[in-house]
mmCIF file of C-alpha atoms in Angstrom:
data_model
loop_
_atom_site.group_PDB
_atom_site.id
_atom_site.type_symbol
_atom_site.label_atom_id
_atom_site.label_comp_id
_atom_site.label_asym_id
_atom_site.label_seq_id
_atom_site.Cartn_x
_atom_site.Cartn_y
_atom_site.Cartn_z
ATOM 1 C CA MET A 145 0.000 0.000 0.000
ATOM 2 C CA ILE A 146 1.515 3.330 -1.053
ATOM 3 C CA TRP A 147 1.737 6.208 1.439
ATOM 4 C CA TYR A 148 -1.175 8.348 0.183
ATOM 5 C CA GLN A 149 -3.522 5.347 0.255
ATOM 6 C CA LYS A 150 -2.415 4.659 3.796
ATOM 7 C CA LYS A 151 -3.104 8.302 4.767
ATOM 8 C CA ALA A 152 -6.574 8.244 3.187
ATOM 9 C CA TYR A 153 -7.324 5.010 5.029
ATOM 10 C CA LEU A 154 -6.331 6.528 8.364
ATOM 11 C CA ASP A 155 -8.305 9.732 7.701
ATOM 12 C CA ASP A 156 -11.487 7.689 7.486
ATOM 13 C CA TYR A 157 -11.089 6.842 11.171
ATOM 14 C CA ILE A 158 -10.270 10.308 12.523
ATOM 15 C CA ASP A 159 -12.681 11.142 15.350
ATOM 16 C CA ARG A 160 -13.457 14.660 14.184
ATOM 17 C CA ILE A 161 -16.418 15.185 16.513
ATOM 18 C CA SER A 162 -14.194 14.697 19.572
ATOM 19 C CA ASP A 163 -11.764 17.335 18.358
ATOM 20 C CA LEU A 164 -14.296 20.139 17.987
ATOM 21 C CA PRO A 165 -13.394 23.335 19.887
ATOM 22 C CA ARG A 166 -15.032 23.728 23.277
ATOM 23 C CA ASN A 167 -17.043 26.812 22.236
ATOM 24 C CA VAL A 168 -18.455 24.940 19.211
ATOM 25 C CA ILE A 169 -19.534 22.048 21.432
ATOM 26 C CA GLY A 170 -21.140 24.524 23.820
ATOM 27 C CA ASN A 171 -23.077 26.134 20.971
ATOM 28 C CA ILE A 172 -24.304 22.734 19.776
ATOM 29 C CA LEU A 173 -25.458 21.668 23.231
ATOM 30 C CA GLN A 174 -27.272 24.881 24.079
ATOM 31 C CA TYR A 175 -29.695 24.406 21.162
ATOM 32 C CA LEU A 176 -30.589 20.829 22.080
ATOM 33 C CA PRO A 177 -33.396 19.757 24.455
ATOM 34 C CA ILE A 178 -32.072 18.388 27.721
ATOM 35 C CA GLN A 179 -32.918 14.798 26.678
ATOM 36 C CA GLU A 180 -30.851 15.166 23.501
ATOM 37 C CA GLN A 181 -27.998 16.779 25.430
ATOM 38 C CA VAL A 182 -27.720 13.696 27.612
ATOM 39 C CA ARG A 183 -27.865 11.403 24.558
ATOM 40 C CA THR A 184 -24.729 13.053 23.124
ATOM 41 C CA SER A 185 -22.769 11.069 25.725
ATOM 42 C CA ILE A 186 -22.837 8.081 23.349
ATOM 43 C CA LEU A 187 -21.127 9.955 20.493
ATOM 44 C CA SER A 188 -17.646 9.226 21.767
ATOM 45 C CA ARG A 189 -15.647 8.780 24.951
ATOM 46 C CA LYS A 190 -14.723 12.477 25.006
ATOM 47 C CA TRP A 191 -18.407 13.476 24.687
ATOM 48 C CA ARG A 192 -19.506 11.259 27.571
ATOM 49 C CA HIS A 193 -19.669 14.105 30.080
ATOM 50 C CA LYS A 194 -19.849 17.110 27.751
ATOM 51 C CA TRP A 195 -23.573 17.573 28.356
ATOM 52 C CA ALA A 196 -22.866 18.060 32.073
ATOM 53 C CA SER A 197 -21.042 21.301 31.296
ATOM 54 C CA ALA A 198 -23.584 22.794 28.869
ATOM 55 C CA PRO A 199 -23.822 26.565 29.457
ATOM 56 C CA GLN A 200 -27.615 26.544 29.508
ATOM 57 C CA LEU A 201 -30.373 24.148 30.514
ATOM 58 C CA GLU A 202 -34.048 24.271 29.582
ATOM 59 C CA PHE A 203 -36.724 22.305 31.403
ATOM 60 C CA ASN A 204 -39.734 23.259 29.299
ATOM 61 C CA GLY A 205 -43.188 21.843 28.697
ATOM 62 C CA ASN A 206 -41.845 19.233 26.288
ATOM 63 C CA PHE A 207 -39.453 17.933 28.968
ATOM 64 C CA PHE A 208 -42.186 17.538 31.593
ATOM 65 C CA GLU A 209 -44.574 16.022 29.034
ATOM 66 C CA LYS A 210 -42.063 13.324 28.087
ATOM 67 C CA CYS A 211 -41.401 12.600 31.771
ATOM 68 C CA HIS A 212 -45.138 12.222 32.301
ATOM 69 C CA GLU A 213 -45.555 9.908 29.290
ATOM 70 C CA SER A 214 -42.676 7.671 30.348
ATOM 71 C CA GLY A 215 -43.649 7.584 34.026
ATOM 72 C CA VAL A 216 -40.438 9.308 35.159
ATOM 73 C CA ASP A 217 -40.467 11.494 38.268
ATOM 74 C CA SER A 218 -39.626 14.856 36.696
ATOM 75 C CA SER A 219 -38.633 16.486 39.988
ATOM 76 C CA SER A 220 -36.070 13.790 40.736
ATOM 77 C CA LEU A 221 -34.722 13.921 37.189
ATOM 78 C CA VAL A 222 -34.261 17.711 37.248
ATOM 79 C CA THR A 223 -32.492 17.434 40.597
ATOM 80 C CA GLU A 224 -30.171 14.732 39.255
ATOM 81 C CA VAL A 225 -29.312 16.728 36.118
ATOM 82 C CA LEU A 226 -28.473 19.819 38.166
ATOM 83 C CA LEU A 227 -26.337 17.868 40.629
ATOM 84 C CA LEU A 228 -24.365 16.287 37.773
ATOM 85 C CA HIS A 229 -23.735 19.629 36.099
ATOM 86 C CA ASN A 230 -20.066 20.489 36.572
ATOM 87 C CA GLY A 231 -19.444 23.685 34.599
ATOM 88 C CA PRO A 232 -20.547 27.319 34.535
ATOM 89 C CA LEU A 233 -24.281 27.714 33.983
ATOM 90 C CA HIS A 234 -25.201 30.906 32.139
ATOM 91 C CA LYS A 235 -28.928 30.348 31.561
ATOM 92 C CA CYS A 236 -31.639 28.123 33.009
ATOM 93 C CA THR A 237 -35.317 27.885 32.103
ATOM 94 C CA PHE A 238 -38.139 26.215 34.038
ATOM 95 C CA TYR A 239 -41.722 25.982 32.777
ATOM 96 C CA LEU A 240 -43.448 24.172 35.600
ATOM 97 C CA PRO A 241 -46.069 21.687 34.295
ATOM 98 C CA PRO A 242 -49.882 21.871 34.507
ATOM 99 C CA ILE A 243 -51.762 20.115 37.268
ATOM 100 C CA TYR A 244 -52.675 17.009 35.218
ATOM 101 C CA TYR A 245 -48.989 16.099 35.236
ATOM 102 C CA LYS A 246 -47.359 15.046 38.467
ATOM 103 C CA PRO A 247 -47.053 18.354 40.352
ATOM 104 C CA VAL A 248 -43.603 19.687 41.147
ATOM 105 C CA ARG A 249 -42.975 19.939 44.865
ATOM 106 C CA GLU A 250 -42.367 23.471 46.086
ATOM 107 C CA GLU A 251 -39.339 22.429 48.114
ATOM 108 C CA CYS A 252 -37.775 21.000 44.937
ATOM 109 C CA ILE A 253 -38.157 24.327 43.128
ATOM 110 C CA SER A 254 -36.477 26.069 46.039
ATOM 111 C CA LYS A 255 -33.513 23.654 45.934
ATOM 112 C CA TRP A 256 -33.118 24.087 42.175
ATOM 113 C CA ILE A 257 -32.967 27.866 42.453
ATOM 114 C CA LEU A 258 -30.500 27.647 45.351
ATOM 115 C CA PHE A 259 -28.253 25.503 43.154
ATOM 116 C CA LEU A 260 -28.469 28.098 40.364
ATOM 117 C CA ALA A 261 -27.658 30.917 42.783
ATOM 118 C CA ARG A 262 -24.469 29.110 43.798
ATOM 119 C CA LYS A 263 -23.634 28.601 40.121
ATOM 120 C CA GLY A 264 -23.879 32.333 39.484
ATOM 121 C CA VAL A 265 -26.633 32.003 36.855
ATOM 122 C CA LYS A 266 -27.099 35.153 34.761
ATOM 123 C CA VAL A 267 -30.331 34.417 32.880
ATOM 124 C CA LEU A 268 -33.290 32.851 34.692
ATOM 125 C CA GLU A 269 -36.744 32.096 33.310
ATOM 126 C CA LEU A 270 -39.173 30.682 35.850
ATOM 127 C CA GLU A 271 -42.812 30.285 34.873
ATOM 128 C CA ASN A 272 -45.621 28.323 36.454
ATOM 129 C CA ILE A 273 -47.959 27.119 33.693
ATOM 130 C CA GLY A 274 -49.897 24.893 36.068
ATOM 131 C CA GLU A 275 -52.863 25.729 38.281
ATOM 132 C CA ASP A 276 -51.058 25.306 41.589
ATOM 133 C CA THR A 277 -50.177 28.610 43.209
ATOM 134 C CA TYR A 278 -46.577 28.952 44.340
ATOM 135 C CA GLN A 279 -44.764 31.608 46.276
ATOM 136 C CA THR A 280 -41.790 32.978 44.388
ATOM 137 C CA PRO A 281 -38.827 30.893 45.643
ATOM 138 C CA SER A 282 -36.899 33.068 48.081
ATOM 139 C CA HIS A 283 -33.595 31.820 46.644
ATOM 140 C CA VAL A 284 -34.362 33.765 43.449
ATOM 141 C CA PHE A 285 -33.211 36.806 45.386
ATOM 142 C CA SER A 286 -29.876 35.137 46.087
ATOM 143 C CA CYS A 287 -29.064 35.051 42.349
ATOM 144 C CA HIS A 288 -27.005 38.228 42.567
ATOM 145 C CA ASP A 289 -25.407 37.857 39.115
ATOM 146 C CA LEU A 290 -28.670 37.947 37.152
ATOM 147 C CA THR A 291 -28.811 40.166 34.078
ATOM 148 C CA TYR A 292 -32.198 38.850 32.859
ATOM 149 C CA LEU A 293 -35.134 37.629 34.965
ATOM 150 C CA HIS A 294 -38.504 36.309 33.798
ATOM 151 C CA LEU A 295 -41.089 35.401 36.452
ATOM 152 C CA GLY A 296 -44.531 34.096 35.537
ATOM 153 C CA SER A 297 -47.612 33.215 37.618
ATOM 154 C CA PHE A 298 -46.146 33.358 41.121
ATOM 155 C CA ILE A 299 -47.027 35.216 44.298
ATOM 156 C CA LEU A 300 -44.399 37.671 45.467
ATOM 157 C CA SER A 301 -44.282 38.908 49.044
ATOM 158 C CA THR A 302 -41.654 41.195 50.486
ATOM 159 C CA VAL A 303 -38.320 39.464 50.884
ATOM 160 C CA PRO A 304 -36.269 40.208 54.020
ATOM 161 C CA ASN A 305 -32.565 40.984 53.589
ATOM 162 C CA PHE A 306 -32.908 41.468 49.828
ATOM 163 C CA HIS A 307 -29.794 43.328 48.678
ATOM 164 C CA GLY A 308 -30.923 43.810 45.100
ATOM 165 C CA PHE A 309 -29.964 42.669 41.616
ATOM 166 C CA LYS A 310 -27.132 45.068 40.869
ATOM 167 C CA SER A 311 -26.531 43.700 37.338
ATOM 168 C CA LEU A 312 -30.136 43.115 36.246
ATOM 169 C CA VAL A 313 -30.960 44.986 33.019
ATOM 170 C CA ASP A 314 -34.105 43.149 31.805
ATOM 171 C CA LEU A 315 -37.058 42.255 34.064
ATOM 172 C CA ASN A 316 -40.181 40.474 32.748
ATOM 173 C CA LEU A 317 -43.176 39.933 35.020
ATOM 174 C CA TYR A 318 -46.138 37.915 33.723
ATOM 175 C CA TYR A 319 -49.346 37.223 35.655
ATOM 176 C CA MET A 320 -47.616 37.911 38.948
ATOM 177 C CA LYS A 321 -49.500 38.673 42.160
ATOM 178 C CA PHE A 322 -47.700 41.234 44.311
ATOM 179 C CA GLU A 323 -48.346 41.736 48.006
ATOM 180 C CA SER A 324 -47.532 44.592 50.367
ATOM 181 C CA CYS A 325 -45.157 46.769 48.338
ATOM 182 C CA ALA A 326 -43.271 43.736 47.008
ATOM 183 C CA PHE A 327 -42.994 45.224 43.524
ATOM 184 C CA GLU A 328 -41.454 48.456 44.780
ATOM 185 C CA CYS A 329 -38.982 46.455 46.862
ATOM 186 C CA LEU A 330 -38.013 44.386 43.848
ATOM 187 C CA VAL A 331 -37.585 47.231 41.356
ATOM 188 C CA SER A 332 -35.831 49.571 43.775
ATOM 189 C CA GLY A 333 -33.091 46.935 44.090
ATOM 190 C CA CYS A 334 -32.341 47.038 40.345
ATOM 191 C CA PRO A 335 -30.272 50.196 39.751
ATOM 192 C CA SER A 336 -29.079 49.013 36.301
ATOM 193 C CA LEU A 337 -32.539 48.123 34.984
ATOM 194 C CA LEU A 338 -33.057 49.194 31.357
ATOM 195 C CA LYS A 339 -36.089 47.163 30.254
ATOM 196 C CA LEU A 340 -39.235 46.506 32.292
ATOM 197 C CA THR A 341 -42.188 44.410 31.077
ATOM 198 C CA ILE A 342 -45.338 44.078 33.181
ATOM 199 C CA TYR A 343 -48.034 41.816 31.722
ATOM 200 C CA HIS A 344 -51.377 41.273 33.476
ATOM 201 C CA CYS A 345 -50.040 41.502 37.032
ATOM 202 C CA SER A 346 -52.110 42.271 40.124
ATOM 203 C CA GLY A 347 -51.256 44.306 43.218
ATOM 204 C CA LEU A 348 -49.781 47.177 41.192
ATOM 205 C CA GLU A 349 -52.141 50.010 42.019
ATOM 206 C CA ASP A 350 -49.361 52.531 42.593
ATOM 207 C CA PHE A 351 -45.662 52.085 42.068
ATOM 208 C CA TYR A 352 -42.461 54.036 41.807
ATOM 209 C CA VAL A 353 -39.507 53.281 39.526
ATOM 210 C CA SER A 354 -36.211 55.110 39.973
ATOM 211 C CA SER A 355 -34.128 53.283 37.333
ATOM 212 C CA ALA A 356 -33.205 55.054 34.104
ATOM 213 C CA LEU A 357 -35.280 52.767 31.877
ATOM 214 C CA LYS A 358 -34.897 52.591 28.110
ATOM 215 C CA SER A 359 -37.939 50.386 27.515
ATOM 216 C CA LEU A 360 -41.245 50.184 29.383
ATOM 217 C CA HIS A 361 -44.028 47.727 28.456
ATOM 218 C CA ILE A 362 -47.249 47.679 30.511
ATOM 219 C CA GLU A 363 -50.190 45.551 29.391
ATOM 220 C CA ASP A 364 -53.345 44.774 31.354
ATOM 221 C CA ASP A 365 -57.130 44.732 31.104
ATOM 222 C CA GLU A 366 -57.331 48.151 32.758
ATOM 223 C CA VAL A 367 -55.095 51.182 33.097
ATOM 224 C CA ILE A 368 -52.795 50.992 36.122
ATOM 225 C CA LYS A 369 -53.918 53.488 38.737
ATOM 226 C CA SER A 370 -50.675 55.368 39.186
ATOM 227 C CA ILE A 371 -47.031 55.097 38.079
ATOM 228 C CA CYS A 372 -44.172 57.387 39.037
ATOM 229 C CA LEU A 373 -41.007 57.200 36.950
ATOM 230 C CA LYS A 374 -38.214 59.265 38.458
ATOM 231 C CA GLN A 375 -36.019 59.172 35.333
ATOM 232 C CA THR A 376 -37.610 59.202 31.881
ATOM 233 C CA GLN A 377 -34.928 60.968 29.846
ATOM 234 C CA ASN A 378 -33.571 57.671 28.404
ATOM 235 C CA LEU A 379 -36.901 56.065 27.489
ATOM 236 C CA ALA A 380 -36.687 55.000 23.846
ATOM 237 C CA SER A 381 -39.623 52.556 23.766
ATOM 238 C CA ILE A 382 -43.003 52.771 25.501
ATOM 239 C CA THR A 383 -45.891 50.309 25.240
ATOM 240 C CA LEU A 384 -49.076 51.104 27.177
ATOM 241 C CA LEU A 385 -51.925 48.695 26.439
ATOM 242 C CA ALA A 386 -55.291 48.428 28.189
ATOM 243 C CA ASN A 387 -58.895 48.002 27.074
ATOM 244 C CA GLY A 388 -60.623 49.785 29.970
ATOM 245 C CA LEU A 389 -60.000 52.704 32.271
ATOM 246 C CA GLY A 390 -60.987 51.040 35.536
ATOM 247 C CA ASP A 391 -61.966 52.918 38.683
ATOM 248 C CA GLU A 392 -60.243 55.827 40.435
ATOM 249 C CA ILE A 393 -57.587 56.233 37.774
ATOM 250 C CA ASP A 394 -55.081 59.012 38.215
ATOM 251 C CA ARG A 395 -54.914 60.168 34.592
ATOM 252 C CA GLU A 396 -52.182 62.662 35.347
ATOM 253 C CA TRP A 397 -49.457 60.000 35.564
ATOM 254 C CA VAL A 398 -50.071 59.165 31.900
ATOM 255 C CA THR A 399 -49.761 62.764 30.764
ATOM 256 C CA ASP A 400 -46.837 63.420 33.130
ATOM 257 C CA LEU A 401 -44.999 60.468 31.586
ATOM 258 C CA PHE A 402 -45.078 62.138 28.180
ATOM 259 C CA LYS A 403 -43.930 65.563 29.357
ATOM 260 C CA ASP A 404 -40.282 64.678 29.886
ATOM 261 C CA LEU A 405 -39.533 62.374 26.954
ATOM 262 C CA SER A 406 -36.770 63.344 24.559
ATOM 263 C CA LYS A 407 -35.361 60.091 23.086
ATOM 264 C CA LEU A 408 -38.535 58.175 22.253
ATOM 265 C CA GLU A 409 -38.244 56.064 19.073
ATOM 266 C CA ARG A 410 -41.014 53.497 19.493
ATOM 267 C CA LEU A 411 -44.540 54.099 20.834
ATOM 268 C CA SER A 412 -47.458 51.664 21.204
ATOM 269 C CA LEU A 413 -50.774 52.803 22.689
ATOM 270 C CA GLY A 414 -53.920 50.803 23.476
ATOM 271 C CA THR A 415 -57.580 51.819 23.575
ATOM 272 C CA ALA A 416 -57.758 53.213 27.113
ATOM 273 C CA TYR A 417 -54.493 55.145 26.887
ATOM 274 C CA ILE A 418 -55.540 56.692 23.568
ATOM 275 C CA GLU A 419 -58.748 57.805 25.289
ATOM 276 C CA ILE A 420 -56.818 59.411 28.150
ATOM 277 C CA LEU A 421 -54.351 61.236 25.925
ATOM 278 C CA SER A 422 -56.985 62.376 23.427
ATOM 279 C CA ALA A 423 -58.721 64.292 26.198
ATOM 280 C CA GLY A 424 -56.125 67.046 25.818
ATOM 281 C CA VAL A 425 -52.777 66.493 27.412
ATOM 282 C CA GLY A 426 -51.314 69.990 27.270
ATOM 283 C CA ILE A 427 -47.902 68.813 26.075
ATOM 284 C CA ASN A 428 -45.849 69.617 23.013
ATOM 285 C CA LEU A 429 -46.098 66.395 21.028
ATOM 286 C CA GLN A 430 -44.145 67.810 18.100
ATOM 287 C CA VAL A 431 -41.069 68.168 20.294
ATOM 288 C CA LEU A 432 -41.485 64.958 22.259
ATOM 289 C CA LEU A 433 -42.299 62.660 19.331
ATOM 290 C CA LYS A 434 -40.011 64.087 16.670
ATOM 291 C CA ASP A 435 -37.695 61.021 16.761
ATOM 292 C CA VAL A 436 -40.410 58.337 16.826
ATOM 293 C CA LYS A 437 -39.843 55.836 14.015
ATOM 294 C CA HIS A 438 -42.369 53.118 14.951
ATOM 295 C CA LEU A 439 -45.941 53.988 15.987
ATOM 296 C CA GLU A 440 -48.553 51.369 16.866
ATOM 297 C CA LEU A 441 -52.144 52.188 17.784
ATOM 298 C CA LYS A 442 -54.402 49.364 19.016
ATOM 299 C CA GLY A 443 -58.176 49.508 19.329
ATOM 300 C CA VAL A 444 -58.559 52.744 17.398
ATOM 301 C CA ASN A 445 -62.088 54.098 17.060
ATOM 302 C CA PHE A 446 -62.281 56.537 14.148
ATOM 303 C CA ILE A 447 -65.946 57.261 14.890
ATOM 304 C CA GLU A 448 -64.898 59.236 17.979
ATOM 305 C CA ALA A 449 -63.977 62.702 16.684
ATOM 306 C CA ARG A 450 -61.741 63.434 19.651
ATOM 307 C CA GLU A 451 -59.667 60.305 19.051
ATOM 308 C CA LEU A 452 -59.530 61.025 15.330
ATOM 309 C CA PHE A 453 -58.154 64.538 15.864
ATOM 310 C CA PHE A 454 -55.683 63.258 18.461
ATOM 311 C CA ILE A 455 -54.334 60.657 16.009
ATOM 312 C CA ILE A 456 -53.993 63.323 13.319
ATOM 313 C CA HIS A 457 -52.032 65.464 15.765
ATOM 314 C CA LEU A 458 -49.981 62.417 16.757
ATOM 315 C CA LEU A 459 -49.060 61.663 13.155
ATOM 316 C CA GLU A 460 -48.194 65.288 12.475
ATOM 317 C CA SER A 461 -45.841 65.221 15.463
ATOM 318 C CA CYS A 462 -43.947 62.112 14.324
ATOM 319 C CA SER A 463 -41.861 63.810 11.658
ATOM 320 C CA ASN A 464 -39.441 60.867 11.293
ATOM 321 C CA LEU A 465 -42.036 58.090 11.284
ATOM 322 C CA GLU A 466 -41.019 54.974 9.318
ATOM 323 C CA LYS A 467 -43.697 52.437 10.269
ATOM 324 C CA LEU A 468 -47.310 52.865 11.322
ATOM 325 C CA VAL A 469 -49.465 49.974 12.613
ATOM 326 C CA ILE A 470 -53.165 50.544 13.299
ATOM 327 C CA LYS A 471 -55.325 47.839 14.858
ATOM 328 C CA LEU A 472 -58.953 48.777 14.374
ATOM 329 C CA LYS A 473 -61.654 48.628 16.989
ATOM 330 C CA LEU A 474 -64.669 48.667 14.689
ATOM 331 C CA PRO A 475 -65.212 47.252 11.168
ATOM 332 C CA ILE A 476 -66.005 50.551 9.421
ATOM 333 C CA SER A 477 -65.107 51.968 6.038
ATOM 334 C CA LEU A 478 -61.595 53.074 6.786
ATOM 335 C CA HIS A 479 -59.849 53.544 3.485
ATOM 336 C CA LEU A 480 -61.161 57.068 2.884
ATOM 337 C CA THR A 481 -60.665 58.008 6.512
ATOM 338 C CA LEU A 482 -57.055 56.856 6.557
ATOM 339 C CA LEU A 483 -56.405 58.470 3.194
ATOM 340 C CA GLY A 484 -57.740 61.708 4.626
ATOM 341 C CA LEU A 485 -55.442 61.349 7.606
ATOM 342 C CA CYS A 486 -52.396 60.922 5.424
ATOM 343 C CA LEU A 487 -53.393 63.809 3.129
ATOM 344 C CA GLN A 488 -53.375 66.094 6.134
ATOM 345 C CA ILE A 489 -49.730 65.208 6.726
ATOM 346 C CA PRO A 490 -48.153 65.550 3.262
ATOM 347 C CA ARG A 491 -44.661 64.940 4.651
ATOM 348 C CA HIS A 492 -45.690 61.322 5.178
ATOM 349 C CA SER A 493 -48.357 60.761 2.524
ATOM 350 C CA LYS A 494 -46.223 58.744 0.089
ATOM 351 C CA SER A 495 -43.629 57.090 2.300
ATOM 352 C CA LEU A 496 -46.030 56.365 5.164
ATOM 353 C CA LEU A 497 -48.692 54.736 3.015
ATOM 354 C CA SER A 498 -46.109 52.218 1.825
ATOM 355 C CA ARG A 499 -45.411 51.220 5.433
ATOM 356 C CA LEU A 500 -48.955 51.349 6.805
ATOM 357 C CA VAL A 501 -50.231 48.111 8.348
ATOM 358 C CA LEU A 502 -53.951 47.711 9.027
ATOM 359 C CA ILE A 503 -55.194 44.977 11.344
#
């Protein structure tokens, strides 16, 4: 056998998958479900324990469903996976299963989060998609290195000795129930917070935010009673969505919010907030909205003259608008109305019509 045939023969048996760089292996593992991560241990001897150092773990609905179908105790399996993990853990996701699966014990959740706190986890997503009501695990507040936190469908009471999330920049709260100033305690401990999302949470009648936010998203059935933002000069994106006004609403916080904006680029308003602002806000929209590039209006009612004139004024004020999305409240003849709107703002009439989205 001549030398090049010998070389070709040997190349056929090179274990290329074992020689992949560590960062490439990490990227492969982080996109696999946890079950598939574990199965990579059969690829080769060098891959046997690679899954145990994956930089992120996701225990989602699919994981708990497969545990349920195969009769495996999901709580014990999650605990075992975490205990076997032997590397840095950047991100971890838990979507706790619905009640018709075997319920996850609350003490297990607490132990999992304590493990993550000791690992220095930076991204944590914890959502309860079941019907059981859980208190937010207290060990969440020991995860001092968090930069991103998503909490869904938990009860949050005040936490003693909470020293804050000094590095947290993105906070997402979904269907949370807050008790006794718990929200204020949480947010006041996040001095670096840039993005805040609040989606259908209760116990938020009045709250105060001192962080210099860049993005604020508030969505609920009714307008929140009162919000005080100490620093609004950096706000670049605001989403305020609600269908109804509710009772005893302090409308001034909505108008006050818009008085100090100077860097706003994206604005989304829902039915109730359009109604509040169309009442006459006494602010210079042309100055405040001059840099807005994306405008979204949901639940618009063109039959109401006051709302119609407010939207015209809004469009006139957005001199740099690139995209306009209008979600209609009533099925009326809108083409002529919208054409009339655009004709009243000739700066936008051609370019804006090409980017107008009607829903």
